[in-house]
Amino acid sequence: MFYVTRNPQGEIQSLSDTALFADQEQLPSDHPDVYAFLQRNHEEGKEYSALSQSDMAFIRVLEDLIDLLTDKDLIQFTELPPAAQQKLLERRSMREALSTLSTSSTLIADSDKDEILI
């Protein structure tokens, strides 16, 4: 049994296994509205997960770009804001610690797979 709160359109906006309000509506777990709510949130969760994975890959691209620009003396690391310097140093340190677990720390692992690595 679930306790639900609905929005003005009648759709479930929250679902709980305990009552939050005295007059909260109760629905069985196999109710179509419960299923629709769980399915909708699952789809949204998958979209957020895909975006998060894309963000992580893009962050690595930006780190490599910053390294390239500094290696070519187009920018100086110290020209970056202090907070950016700190974050980059922290991430570099974490990657170095993890590199003992990985055989490679390059951006592209295999040209046939285009797999992103740490």
PDB file of C-alpha atoms in Angstrom:
ATOM      1  CA  MET A   1       0.000   0.000   0.000  1.00  0.00           C
ATOM      2  CA  PHE A   2       1.274   3.468  -0.921  1.00  0.00           C
ATOM      3  CA  TYR A   3       0.276   6.914   0.230  1.00  0.00           C
ATOM      4  CA  VAL A   4       0.069   9.431  -2.593  1.00  0.00           C
ATOM      5  CA  THR A   5      -0.205  13.163  -3.089  1.00  0.00           C
ATOM      6  CA  ARG A   6      -1.709  14.399  -6.322  1.00  0.00           C
ATOM      7  CA  ASN A   7      -1.199  17.632  -8.265  1.00  0.00           C
ATOM      8  CA  PRO A   8      -4.182  19.754  -9.432  1.00  0.00           C
ATOM      9  CA  GLN A   9      -4.331  17.709 -12.665  1.00  0.00           C
ATOM     10  CA  GLY A  10      -4.859  14.531 -10.620  1.00  0.00           C
ATOM     11  CA  GLU A  11      -1.435  13.042 -11.330  1.00  0.00           C
ATOM     12  CA  ILE A  12       0.607  11.567  -8.512  1.00  0.00           C
ATOM     13  CA  GLN A  13       3.320  14.022  -7.503  1.00  0.00           C
ATOM     14  CA  SER A  14       4.674  12.092  -4.504  1.00  0.00           C
ATOM     15  CA  LEU A  15       4.575   8.532  -3.297  1.00  0.00           C
ATOM     16  CA  SER A  16       5.408   7.242   0.166  1.00  0.00           C
ATOM     17  CA  ASP A  17       5.178   4.019   2.122  1.00  0.00           C
ATOM     18  CA  THR A  18       4.108   5.988   5.209  1.00  0.00           C
ATOM     19  CA  ALA A  19       1.332   8.523   5.599  1.00  0.00           C
ATOM     20  CA  LEU A  20       2.508  12.129   5.654  1.00  0.00           C
ATOM     21  CA  PHE A  21      -0.982  13.553   6.220  1.00  0.00           C
ATOM     22  CA  ALA A  22      -3.992  12.158   8.042  1.00  0.00           C
ATOM     23  CA  ASP A  23      -6.268  12.248   4.979  1.00  0.00           C
ATOM     24  CA  GLN A  24      -3.686  11.120   2.416  1.00  0.00           C
ATOM     25  CA  GLU A  25      -4.949   8.875  -0.364  1.00  0.00           C
ATOM     26  CA  GLN A  26      -3.904   5.213  -0.237  1.00  0.00           C
ATOM     27  CA  LEU A  27      -3.345   3.114  -3.361  1.00  0.00           C
ATOM     28  CA  PRO A  28      -2.258  -0.483  -3.837  1.00  0.00           C
ATOM     29  CA  SER A  29       1.164  -1.024  -5.409  1.00  0.00           C
ATOM     30  CA  ASP A  30      -0.424  -2.446  -8.569  1.00  0.00           C
ATOM     31  CA  HIS A  31      -2.641   0.612  -9.175  1.00  0.00           C
ATOM     32  CA  PRO A  32      -2.206   2.059 -12.707  1.00  0.00           C
ATOM     33  CA  ASP A  33      -1.515   5.559 -11.325  1.00  0.00           C
ATOM     34  CA  VAL A  34       1.285   4.201  -9.108  1.00  0.00           C
ATOM     35  CA  TYR A  35       2.760   2.364 -12.080  1.00  0.00           C
ATOM     36  CA  ALA A  36       2.558   5.516 -14.263  1.00  0.00           C
ATOM     37  CA  PHE A  37       4.289   7.597 -11.573  1.00  0.00           C
ATOM     38  CA  LEU A  38       7.097   5.055 -11.129  1.00  0.00           C
ATOM     39  CA  GLN A  39       7.548   4.692 -14.890  1.00  0.00           C
ATOM     40  CA  ARG A  40       7.661   8.472 -15.396  1.00  0.00           C
ATOM     41  CA  ASN A  41      10.277   8.891 -12.662  1.00  0.00           C
ATOM     42  CA  HIS A  42      12.298   5.964 -14.009  1.00  0.00           C
ATOM     43  CA  GLU A  43      12.423   7.575 -17.474  1.00  0.00           C
ATOM     44  CA  GLU A  44      13.430  10.943 -15.968  1.00  0.00           C
ATOM     45  CA  GLY A  45      16.104   9.153 -13.928  1.00  0.00           C
ATOM     46  CA  LYS A  46      17.534   7.555 -17.072  1.00  0.00           C
ATOM     47  CA  GLU A  47      17.681  10.956 -18.781  1.00  0.00           C
ATOM     48  CA  TYR A  48      19.490  12.510 -15.805  1.00  0.00           C
ATOM     49  CA  SER A  49      21.887   9.569 -15.696  1.00  0.00           C
ATOM     50  CA  ALA A  50      22.720   9.942 -19.396  1.00  0.00           C
ATOM     51  CA  LEU A  51      23.274  13.672 -18.927  1.00  0.00           C
ATOM     52  CA  SER A  52      25.489  13.044 -15.915  1.00  0.00           C
ATOM     53  CA  GLN A  53      27.595  10.513 -17.827  1.00  0.00           C
ATOM     54  CA  SER A  54      27.923  12.985 -20.690  1.00  0.00           C
ATOM     55  CA  ASP A  55      28.972  15.706 -18.234  1.00  0.00           C
ATOM     56  CA  MET A  56      31.708  13.493 -16.800  1.00  0.00           C
ATOM     57  CA  ALA A  57      33.100  12.764 -20.269  1.00  0.00           C
ATOM     58  CA  PHE A  58      32.917  16.436 -21.186  1.00  0.00           C
ATOM     59  CA  ILE A  59      34.733  17.432 -17.994  1.00  0.00           C
ATOM     60  CA  ARG A  60      37.580  15.144 -18.984  1.00  0.00           C
ATOM     61  CA  VAL A  61      37.694  16.781 -22.421  1.00  0.00           C
ATOM     62  CA  LEU A  62      37.925  20.200 -20.765  1.00  0.00           C
ATOM     63  CA  GLU A  63      40.710  19.001 -18.475  1.00  0.00           C
ATOM     64  CA  ASP A  64      42.649  17.688 -21.475  1.00  0.00           C
ATOM     65  CA  LEU A  65      42.046  20.960 -23.330  1.00  0.00           C
ATOM     66  CA  ILE A  66      43.388  22.972 -20.396  1.00  0.00           C
ATOM     67  CA  ASP A  67      46.433  20.687 -20.244  1.00  0.00           C
ATOM     68  CA  LEU A  68      47.008  21.176 -23.974  1.00  0.00           C
ATOM     69  CA  LEU A  69      46.708  24.958 -23.735  1.00  0.00           C
ATOM     70  CA  THR A  70      49.120  25.112 -20.812  1.00  0.00           C
ATOM     71  CA  ASP A  71      51.572  22.704 -22.472  1.00  0.00           C
ATOM     72  CA  LYS A  72      51.642  24.966 -25.542  1.00  0.00           C
ATOM     73  CA  ASP A  73      52.083  28.030 -23.307  1.00  0.00           C
ATOM     74  CA  LEU A  74      48.888  29.588 -24.659  1.00  0.00           C
ATOM     75  CA  ILE A  75      47.659  30.051 -21.099  1.00  0.00           C
ATOM     76  CA  GLN A  76      49.380  29.811 -17.745  1.00  0.00           C
ATOM     77  CA  PHE A  77      47.876  27.514 -15.133  1.00  0.00           C
ATOM     78  CA  THR A  78      48.181  30.363 -12.629  1.00  0.00           C
ATOM     79  CA  GLU A  79      45.944  32.545 -14.830  1.00  0.00           C
ATOM     80  CA  LEU A  80      43.006  30.318 -13.986  1.00  0.00           C
ATOM     81  CA  PRO A  81      40.889  31.320 -10.991  1.00  0.00           C
ATOM     82  CA  PRO A  82      42.203  29.797  -7.740  1.00  0.00           C
ATOM     83  CA  ALA A  83      39.097  27.645  -7.328  1.00  0.00           C
ATOM     84  CA  ALA A  84      39.558  26.218 -10.838  1.00  0.00           C
ATOM     85  CA  GLN A  85      43.233  25.534 -10.133  1.00  0.00           C
ATOM     86  CA  GLN A  86      42.312  23.686  -6.946  1.00  0.00           C
ATOM     87  CA  LYS A  87      39.654  21.553  -8.643  1.00  0.00           C
ATOM     88  CA  LEU A  88      41.991  20.671 -11.502  1.00  0.00           C
ATOM     89  CA  LEU A  89      44.766  19.721  -9.085  1.00  0.00           C
ATOM     90  CA  GLU A  90      42.369  17.595  -7.031  1.00  0.00           C
ATOM     91  CA  ARG A  91      41.105  15.773 -10.104  1.00  0.00           C
ATOM     92  CA  ARG A  92      44.628  15.259 -11.422  1.00  0.00           C
ATOM     93  CA  SER A  93      45.625  13.798  -8.056  1.00  0.00           C
ATOM     94  CA  MET A  94      42.612  11.465  -8.044  1.00  0.00           C
ATOM     95  CA  ARG A  95      43.349  10.302 -11.605  1.00  0.00           C
ATOM     96  CA  GLU A  96      46.988   9.637 -10.699  1.00  0.00           C
ATOM     97  CA  ALA A  97      45.883   7.588  -7.694  1.00  0.00           C
ATOM     98  CA  LEU A  98      43.518   5.605  -9.901  1.00  0.00           C
ATOM     99  CA  SER A  99      46.069   5.190 -12.696  1.00  0.00           C
ATOM    100  CA  THR A 100      47.666   2.348 -10.759  1.00  0.00           C
ATOM    101  CA  LEU A 101      44.391   0.487 -11.296  1.00  0.00           C
ATOM    102  CA  SER A 102      44.220   1.333 -14.997  1.00  0.00           C
ATOM    103  CA  THR A 103      46.630   0.525 -17.792  1.00  0.00           C
ATOM    104  CA  SER A 104      46.025   3.847 -19.504  1.00  0.00           C
ATOM    105  CA  SER A 105      45.075   7.394 -18.578  1.00  0.00           C
ATOM    106  CA  THR A 106      44.424   8.653 -22.087  1.00  0.00           C
ATOM    107  CA  LEU A 107      41.144  10.103 -23.219  1.00  0.00           C
ATOM    108  CA  ILE A 108      40.551   7.613 -26.013  1.00  0.00           C
ATOM    109  CA  ALA A 109      41.225   3.981 -25.126  1.00  0.00           C
ATOM    110  CA  ASP A 110      40.872   2.361 -28.500  1.00  0.00           C
ATOM    111  CA  SER A 111      40.101   4.084 -31.782  1.00  0.00           C
ATOM    112  CA  ASP A 112      37.750   1.240 -32.695  1.00  0.00           C
ATOM    113  CA  LYS A 113      35.698   1.638 -29.515  1.00  0.00           C
ATOM    114  CA  ASP A 114      36.007   5.362 -28.699  1.00  0.00           C
ATOM    115  CA  GLU A 115      35.716   4.406 -25.050  1.00  0.00           C
ATOM    116  CA  ILE A 116      36.215   7.126 -22.455  1.00  0.00           C
ATOM    117  CA  LEU A 117      38.632   6.258 -19.667  1.00  0.00           C
ATOM    118  CA  ILE A 118      39.450   7.802 -16.324  1.00  0.00           C
TER     119      ILE A 118
END
